[in-house]
Amino acid sequence: MKETLILTRRDVQELLGWDECIAAVEGAFRLHAEGRSLSPGVLGVRAPHGGFHIKAAGLNVGRLYFAAKTNANFSDNPRRHGLPAIQGVIVLCDADDGRPLALMDSIEVTIRRTGGATAVAAKYMARPGSRTVTICGCGTQGRAQLRALLHVLPIERAFALDSDASAATAYAHDLSAELGIDVSPTGNLGTALAESDVCVTCTPSRKPFVLRSHVRPGTFVAAVGADSPDKQELDPKLMAAGTVVTDVLEQCAVMGDLHHALDAGAMSRDTVHAELADLVMGRKPGRRSDDEVTIFDSAGTALQDVAAAVVVYEKAVAKGGRLTVALGS
């Protein structure tokens, strides 16, 4: 195909199921560990009310693909403009000849691949019988995180916490009906975490709010929100006390919660237990005891974007009937 496919957010929602997204993300980390990737890179540009980042990488899944995602991240957009906090596009290319194969909306890819990465980490790092989760941040990503976790853990109960109490209430109402589990809004993080096996943070916080004293032994913590250097959700003392796994060490060291723990002197790069690829490949264990506090620092890597975009593209080609344009004409 010489034309470029144009794929909307609705197309992505239709084509990218949760199980196949989780499998694709896990496969991306495996391919990266096997040396079958083009090294991921990140470029960030600040704007007055938010910022932009460009993430790019490639994967060899039998065919060599490259993807570059340009995302705008404006956390006040829903309140100020009625727009999504994250918007953007992904360009998927043939990495052998450079042809642009597809241009697709990035919102749903970002949502699902981020939830997918947490699910992959939970497979290896959470206690297998984990049944209760606290979700901090009840926006679109918070909803995706809970949906994804139900594909890998026997979750029966969830607590929903948000700085906007009405958002937590709406979250609990909607997802308890959708997922068939007990979802309750809460305003008390400490009380919720005292009963939780899993904690997911997906907020735009600029200061740590999950402390070491909040987290009981055996908890799996997924820190998702710190996707730029100025964001932070976990106290460095909690990071230092836990077993930390990053998606990509180099990236988390400059823009994840690890970044703040390093700056505070609470950790060094050598004290990071592993990258997620090490767990997927079996080179290192994810969880070594029931009492271990395990922490996944998820800054988000373009490897995940490529993997998810490839699923969308290949299914779209197989189904046919999509909008195409000849960009080079």
Tab-separated table of C-alpha atoms in Angstrom:
chain	number	residue	atom	x	y	z
A	1	MET	CA	0.000	0.000	0.000
A	2	LYS	CA	1.503	3.313	-1.111
A	3	GLU	CA	-1.200	5.457	0.451
A	4	THR	CA	-1.224	6.488	4.099
A	5	LEU	CA	-4.077	5.270	6.299
A	6	ILE	CA	-5.906	7.911	8.344
A	7	LEU	CA	-7.290	6.480	11.577
A	8	THR	CA	-9.510	8.309	14.070
A	9	ARG	CA	-9.840	7.769	17.792
A	10	ARG	CA	-13.002	5.778	17.136
A	11	ASP	CA	-11.063	3.560	14.720
A	12	VAL	CA	-8.447	2.900	17.405
A	13	GLN	CA	-11.114	2.075	19.996
A	14	GLU	CA	-12.660	-0.414	17.573
A	15	LEU	CA	-9.384	-2.059	16.566
A	16	LEU	CA	-7.336	-2.157	19.792
A	17	GLY	CA	-8.768	-4.577	22.360
A	18	TRP	CA	-7.402	-4.732	25.890
A	19	ASP	CA	-6.016	-8.256	25.766
A	20	GLU	CA	-4.219	-7.691	22.471
A	21	CYS	CA	-2.903	-4.314	23.665
A	22	ILE	CA	-1.492	-5.844	26.860
A	23	ALA	CA	0.080	-8.671	24.844
A	24	ALA	CA	1.556	-6.192	22.358
A	25	VAL	CA	3.070	-4.052	25.119
A	26	GLU	CA	4.589	-7.108	26.802
A	27	GLY	CA	5.938	-8.190	23.429
A	28	ALA	CA	7.474	-4.753	22.873
A	29	PHE	CA	9.562	-5.057	26.035
A	30	ARG	CA	10.615	-8.564	25.022
A	31	LEU	CA	11.687	-7.389	21.558
A	32	HIS	CA	13.601	-4.499	23.111
A	33	ALA	CA	15.442	-6.912	25.411
A	34	GLU	CA	16.287	-9.101	22.424
A	35	GLY	CA	17.804	-6.154	20.556
A	36	ARG	CA	14.963	-6.039	18.023
A	37	SER	CA	14.094	-2.383	18.527
A	38	LEU	CA	15.167	1.061	17.408
A	39	SER	CA	16.196	2.883	20.582
A	40	PRO	CA	13.417	5.064	22.042
A	41	GLY	CA	13.918	8.809	22.265
A	42	VAL	CA	12.047	11.727	23.855
A	43	LEU	CA	11.867	15.455	23.163
A	44	GLY	CA	9.930	17.783	25.451
A	45	VAL	CA	8.849	21.379	24.808
A	46	ARG	CA	7.077	23.499	27.413
A	47	ALA	CA	4.175	25.824	26.643
A	48	PRO	CA	2.490	28.435	28.883
A	49	HIS	CA	-0.356	26.165	30.045
A	50	GLY	CA	1.147	22.734	29.422
A	51	GLY	CA	3.644	21.187	27.099
A	52	PHE	CA	4.393	18.921	24.177
A	53	HIS	CA	6.467	15.791	23.956
A	54	ILE	CA	7.605	13.739	21.032
A	55	LYS	CA	8.353	10.062	21.652
A	56	ALA	CA	9.806	7.849	18.951
A	57	ALA	CA	11.027	4.255	18.611
A	58	GLY	CA	10.955	1.237	16.332
A	59	LEU	CA	10.185	-2.471	16.633
A	60	ASN	CA	10.938	-5.468	14.468
A	61	VAL	CA	7.851	-7.676	14.627
A	62	GLY	CA	8.789	-9.571	11.481
A	63	ARG	CA	8.564	-6.254	9.678
A	64	LEU	CA	10.491	-3.225	10.936
A	65	TYR	CA	8.205	-0.389	12.008
A	66	PHE	CA	8.973	3.107	13.307
A	67	ALA	CA	6.526	5.380	15.128
A	68	ALA	CA	6.738	8.974	16.303
A	69	LYS	CA	4.059	10.333	18.627
A	70	THR	CA	3.496	14.030	19.200
A	71	ASN	CA	1.344	14.593	22.281
A	72	ALA	CA	0.102	17.820	23.796
A	73	ASN	CA	-0.392	17.559	27.571
A	74	PHE	CA	-2.528	20.333	29.046
A	75	SER	CA	-3.930	19.062	32.350
A	76	ASP	CA	-6.389	21.968	32.786
A	77	ASN	CA	-7.962	21.455	29.365
A	78	PRO	CA	-11.097	19.659	30.617
A	79	ARG	CA	-11.865	22.504	33.037
A	80	ARG	CA	-10.759	25.440	30.868
A	81	HIS	CA	-11.794	24.359	27.391
A	82	GLY	CA	-13.794	21.147	27.598
A	83	LEU	CA	-10.991	19.374	25.732
A	84	PRO	CA	-8.997	16.228	26.564
A	85	ALA	CA	-5.913	16.776	28.698
A	86	ILE	CA	-3.847	14.778	26.211
A	87	GLN	CA	-4.209	15.129	22.441
A	88	GLY	CA	-1.954	14.253	19.548
A	89	VAL	CA	-1.090	12.094	16.584
A	90	ILE	CA	1.079	9.079	15.796
A	91	VAL	CA	2.903	8.620	12.518
A	92	LEU	CA	3.670	4.958	11.800
A	93	CYS	CA	6.299	4.299	9.135
A	94	ASP	CA	7.938	1.413	7.340
A	95	ALA	CA	11.414	1.518	8.852
A	96	ASP	CA	13.012	-0.138	5.825
A	97	ASP	CA	12.048	2.485	3.261
A	98	GLY	CA	10.616	5.329	5.361
A	99	ARG	CA	7.082	5.282	3.907
A	100	PRO	CA	4.411	6.813	6.179
A	101	LEU	CA	1.987	3.928	6.590
A	102	ALA	CA	-0.562	5.492	8.905
A	103	LEU	CA	-1.478	8.693	10.686
A	104	MET	CA	-3.642	7.995	13.717
A	105	ASP	CA	-5.102	9.818	16.678
A	106	SER	CA	-2.904	9.233	19.720
A	107	ILE	CA	-5.420	9.642	22.547
A	108	GLU	CA	-6.712	6.084	22.682
A	109	VAL	CA	-3.317	4.561	21.889
A	110	THR	CA	-1.779	6.490	24.803
A	111	ILE	CA	-4.618	5.569	27.151
A	112	ARG	CA	-4.536	1.868	26.367
A	113	ARG	CA	-0.808	1.311	26.054
A	114	THR	CA	-0.290	3.065	29.423
A	115	GLY	CA	-2.867	0.875	31.092
A	116	GLY	CA	-1.355	-2.082	29.277
A	117	ALA	CA	2.097	-1.388	30.730
A	118	THR	CA	0.669	-1.310	34.258
A	119	ALA	CA	-1.080	-4.606	33.596
A	120	VAL	CA	2.162	-6.192	32.356
A	121	ALA	CA	4.024	-4.928	35.422
A	122	ALA	CA	1.235	-6.187	37.699
A	123	LYS	CA	1.566	-9.683	36.205
A	124	TYR	CA	5.113	-9.862	37.512
A	125	MET	CA	5.107	-7.508	40.514
A	126	ALA	CA	1.730	-7.754	42.255
A	127	ARG	CA	0.725	-10.611	44.500
A	128	PRO	CA	-1.291	-13.012	42.297
A	129	GLY	CA	-4.271	-12.911	44.650
A	130	SER	CA	-4.519	-9.107	44.717
A	131	ARG	CA	-8.181	-8.175	45.035
A	132	THR	CA	-8.291	-4.547	46.189
A	133	VAL	CA	-6.883	-1.521	44.384
A	134	THR	CA	-6.763	2.209	45.055
A	135	ILE	CA	-6.803	4.435	41.967
A	136	CYS	CA	-5.487	7.963	42.562
A	137	GLY	CA	-6.713	10.181	39.744
A	138	CYS	CA	-10.178	9.565	38.316
A	139	GLY	CA	-9.757	10.945	34.822
A	140	THR	CA	-9.639	9.012	31.577
A	141	GLN	CA	-6.354	7.327	32.433
A	142	GLY	CA	-7.592	6.301	35.878
A	143	ARG	CA	-10.495	4.522	34.226
A	144	ALA	CA	-8.172	2.767	31.803
A	145	GLN	CA	-5.902	1.618	34.610
A	146	LEU	CA	-8.707	-0.195	36.411
A	147	ARG	CA	-10.013	-1.762	33.199
A	148	ALA	CA	-6.519	-3.032	32.355
A	149	LEU	CA	-5.828	-4.457	35.809
A	150	LEU	CA	-8.948	-6.596	35.667
A	151	HIS	CA	-7.375	-8.481	32.746
A	152	VAL	CA	-4.450	-9.716	34.877
A	153	LEU	CA	-5.590	-9.682	38.534
A	154	PRO	CA	-8.718	-10.945	40.352
A	155	ILE	CA	-9.748	-7.426	41.415
A	156	GLU	CA	-13.033	-7.367	43.353
A	157	ARG	CA	-12.920	-3.944	45.007
A	158	ALA	CA	-11.560	-0.510	44.143
A	159	PHE	CA	-11.247	2.818	45.917
A	160	ALA	CA	-11.387	5.973	43.780
A	161	LEU	CA	-9.581	9.097	44.985
A	162	ASP	CA	-9.389	12.467	43.243
A	163	SER	CA	-8.789	16.077	44.261
A	164	ASP	CA	-12.242	16.675	42.745
A	165	ALA	CA	-14.624	14.639	44.900
A	166	SER	CA	-17.304	14.714	42.200
A	167	ALA	CA	-14.909	13.042	39.760
A	168	ALA	CA	-14.330	10.200	42.235
A	169	THR	CA	-18.074	9.816	42.739
A	170	ALA	CA	-18.733	9.670	38.994
A	171	TYR	CA	-15.844	7.217	38.554
A	172	ALA	CA	-17.252	4.901	41.213
A	173	HIS	CA	-20.763	5.061	39.771
A	174	ASP	CA	-19.679	4.394	36.194
A	175	LEU	CA	-17.072	1.696	36.709
A	176	SER	CA	-18.936	-0.308	39.327
A	177	ALA	CA	-21.755	-0.636	36.779
A	178	GLU	CA	-19.416	-1.317	33.839
A	179	LEU	CA	-17.070	-3.783	35.522
A	180	GLY	CA	-19.369	-5.455	38.039
A	181	ILE	CA	-17.092	-4.843	41.025
A	182	ASP	CA	-17.415	-2.713	44.170
A	183	VAL	CA	-15.960	0.735	43.395
A	184	SER	CA	-16.189	3.328	46.180
A	185	PRO	CA	-15.138	6.987	46.242
A	186	THR	CA	-12.833	7.975	49.084
A	187	GLY	CA	-11.228	11.123	50.398
A	188	ASN	CA	-8.790	9.343	52.694
A	189	LEU	CA	-5.727	7.880	50.963
A	190	GLY	CA	-4.293	6.316	54.105
A	191	THR	CA	-7.476	4.429	54.933
A	192	ALA	CA	-7.855	3.174	51.369
A	193	LEU	CA	-4.251	1.995	51.082
A	194	ALA	CA	-4.479	0.207	54.443
A	195	GLU	CA	-6.925	-2.143	52.701
A	196	SER	CA	-5.324	-2.243	49.245
A	197	ASP	CA	-3.061	-4.731	47.503
A	198	VAL	CA	-2.433	-2.376	44.576
A	199	CYS	CA	-2.107	1.392	44.256
A	200	VAL	CA	-2.087	3.234	40.933
A	201	THR	CA	-1.287	6.951	40.742
A	202	CYS	CA	-2.230	8.766	37.531
A	203	THR	CA	-2.467	12.433	38.448
A	204	PRO	CA	-0.807	15.691	37.304
A	205	SER	CA	0.646	16.220	40.793
A	206	ARG	CA	3.755	18.356	41.192
A	207	LYS	CA	4.481	17.147	44.726
A	208	PRO	CA	4.534	13.710	46.348
A	209	PHE	CA	1.348	12.583	48.068
A	210	VAL	CA	1.882	8.821	48.519
A	211	LEU	CA	4.140	8.406	51.533
A	212	ARG	CA	6.013	5.406	52.880
A	213	SER	CA	3.691	5.363	55.911
A	214	HIS	CA	0.649	4.991	53.634
A	215	VAL	CA	1.748	1.758	51.973
A	216	ARG	CA	1.361	-1.573	53.738
A	217	PRO	CA	3.779	-4.494	53.193
A	218	GLY	CA	3.170	-6.470	50.010
A	219	THR	CA	1.612	-3.615	48.028
A	220	PHE	CA	2.269	-3.138	44.335
A	221	VAL	CA	2.463	0.567	43.422
A	222	ALA	CA	2.281	1.770	39.815
A	223	ALA	CA	3.342	5.409	39.439
A	224	VAL	CA	1.978	6.582	36.097
A	225	GLY	CA	1.500	10.336	36.322
A	226	ALA	CA	5.088	11.646	36.382
A	227	ASP	CA	5.545	11.887	32.617
A	228	SER	CA	7.532	15.143	32.730
A	229	PRO	CA	10.376	16.308	34.999
A	230	ASP	CA	8.169	18.646	37.061
A	231	LYS	CA	5.595	15.984	38.004
A	232	GLN	CA	5.898	13.817	41.103
A	233	GLU	CA	3.561	11.460	42.980
A	234	LEU	CA	5.671	9.238	45.259
A	235	ASP	CA	7.771	10.310	48.238
A	236	PRO	CA	11.462	9.521	47.603
A	237	LYS	CA	11.513	7.686	50.954
A	238	LEU	CA	8.868	5.300	49.625
A	239	MET	CA	10.881	4.796	46.450
A	240	ALA	CA	13.996	4.011	48.498
A	241	ALA	CA	12.132	1.514	50.678
A	242	GLY	CA	10.575	-0.381	47.780
A	243	THR	CA	11.765	-2.595	44.960
A	244	VAL	CA	11.762	-0.245	41.977
A	245	VAL	CA	11.275	-1.370	38.377
A	246	THR	CA	11.259	1.172	35.545
A	247	ASP	CA	9.838	0.932	32.063
A	248	VAL	CA	13.076	2.444	30.668
A	249	LEU	CA	15.721	3.446	33.217
A	250	GLU	CA	17.251	6.301	31.249
A	251	GLN	CA	13.872	7.938	30.745
A	252	CYS	CA	12.650	7.506	34.327
A	253	ALA	CA	15.917	8.948	35.607
A	254	VAL	CA	15.101	12.282	33.992
A	255	MET	CA	11.288	12.462	34.062
A	256	GLY	CA	9.753	9.842	36.378
A	257	ASP	CA	9.374	9.510	40.130
A	258	LEU	CA	12.833	7.949	40.050
A	259	HIS	CA	14.130	11.327	38.844
A	260	HIS	CA	13.024	12.957	42.116
A	261	ALA	CA	14.379	10.116	44.261
A	262	LEU	CA	17.766	10.487	42.545
A	263	ASP	CA	17.754	14.261	43.043
A	264	ALA	CA	16.895	13.817	46.720
A	265	GLY	CA	19.775	11.376	47.198
A	266	ALA	CA	17.348	8.702	48.333
A	267	MET	CA	18.368	6.340	45.518
A	268	SER	CA	21.049	5.795	42.912
A	269	ARG	CA	20.632	4.185	39.512
A	270	ASP	CA	22.390	1.107	40.897
A	271	THR	CA	19.617	0.587	43.457
A	272	VAL	CA	16.941	0.263	40.759
A	273	HIS	CA	16.030	-3.427	40.713
A	274	ALA	CA	15.303	-3.832	37.001
A	275	GLU	CA	13.662	-2.570	33.862
A	276	LEU	CA	10.341	-4.135	32.916
A	277	ALA	CA	12.048	-5.917	30.019
A	278	ASP	CA	14.217	-7.809	32.537
A	279	LEU	CA	11.082	-9.181	34.204
A	280	VAL	CA	9.423	-10.110	30.924
A	281	MET	CA	12.560	-11.984	29.832
A	282	GLY	CA	12.934	-13.728	33.200
A	283	ARG	CA	16.358	-12.207	33.809
A	284	LYS	CA	15.206	-10.850	37.169
A	285	PRO	CA	12.281	-11.705	39.438
A	286	GLY	CA	9.408	-9.280	39.759
A	287	ARG	CA	8.363	-10.121	43.304
A	288	ARG	CA	10.529	-12.036	45.748
A	289	SER	CA	8.309	-12.162	48.847
A	290	ASP	CA	4.724	-11.506	49.941
A	291	ASP	CA	5.819	-8.587	52.146
A	292	GLU	CA	7.867	-6.797	49.493
A	293	VAL	CA	6.656	-3.362	48.359
A	294	THR	CA	7.122	-3.302	44.594
A	295	ILE	CA	7.045	-0.051	42.609
A	296	PHE	CA	6.667	0.360	38.860
A	297	ASP	CA	7.885	3.753	37.632
A	298	SER	CA	6.016	4.204	34.364
A	299	ALA	CA	7.156	7.317	32.515
A	300	GLY	CA	5.810	5.887	29.247
A	301	THR	CA	8.013	4.741	26.397
A	302	ALA	CA	7.546	4.949	22.646
A	303	LEU	CA	8.131	1.190	22.471
A	304	GLN	CA	4.577	0.851	23.801
A	305	ASP	CA	3.255	3.318	21.220
A	306	VAL	CA	4.834	1.429	18.326
A	307	ALA	CA	3.481	-1.902	19.546
A	308	ALA	CA	-0.065	-0.615	19.944
A	309	ALA	CA	0.008	1.350	16.681
A	310	VAL	CA	1.142	-1.731	14.763
A	311	VAL	CA	-1.844	-3.716	16.066
A	312	VAL	CA	-4.190	-0.937	14.960
A	313	TYR	CA	-2.557	-0.564	11.548
A	314	GLU	CA	-2.374	-4.257	10.686
A	315	LYS	CA	-5.985	-4.866	11.701
A	316	ALA	CA	-7.108	-1.812	9.717
A	317	VAL	CA	-5.300	-3.066	6.615
A	318	ALA	CA	-6.818	-6.525	7.034
A	319	LYS	CA	-10.329	-5.086	7.324
A	320	GLY	CA	-9.934	-2.550	4.528
A	321	GLY	CA	-12.349	0.253	3.779
A	322	ARG	CA	-10.458	2.950	5.684
A	323	LEU	CA	-9.658	6.481	4.565
A	324	THR	CA	-6.319	6.762	2.754
A	325	VAL	CA	-4.407	9.710	1.302
A	326	ALA	CA	-1.351	9.979	-0.908
A	327	LEU	CA	0.728	12.343	1.236
A	328	GLY	CA	3.581	12.493	-1.279
A	329	SER	CA	1.462	13.464	-4.280
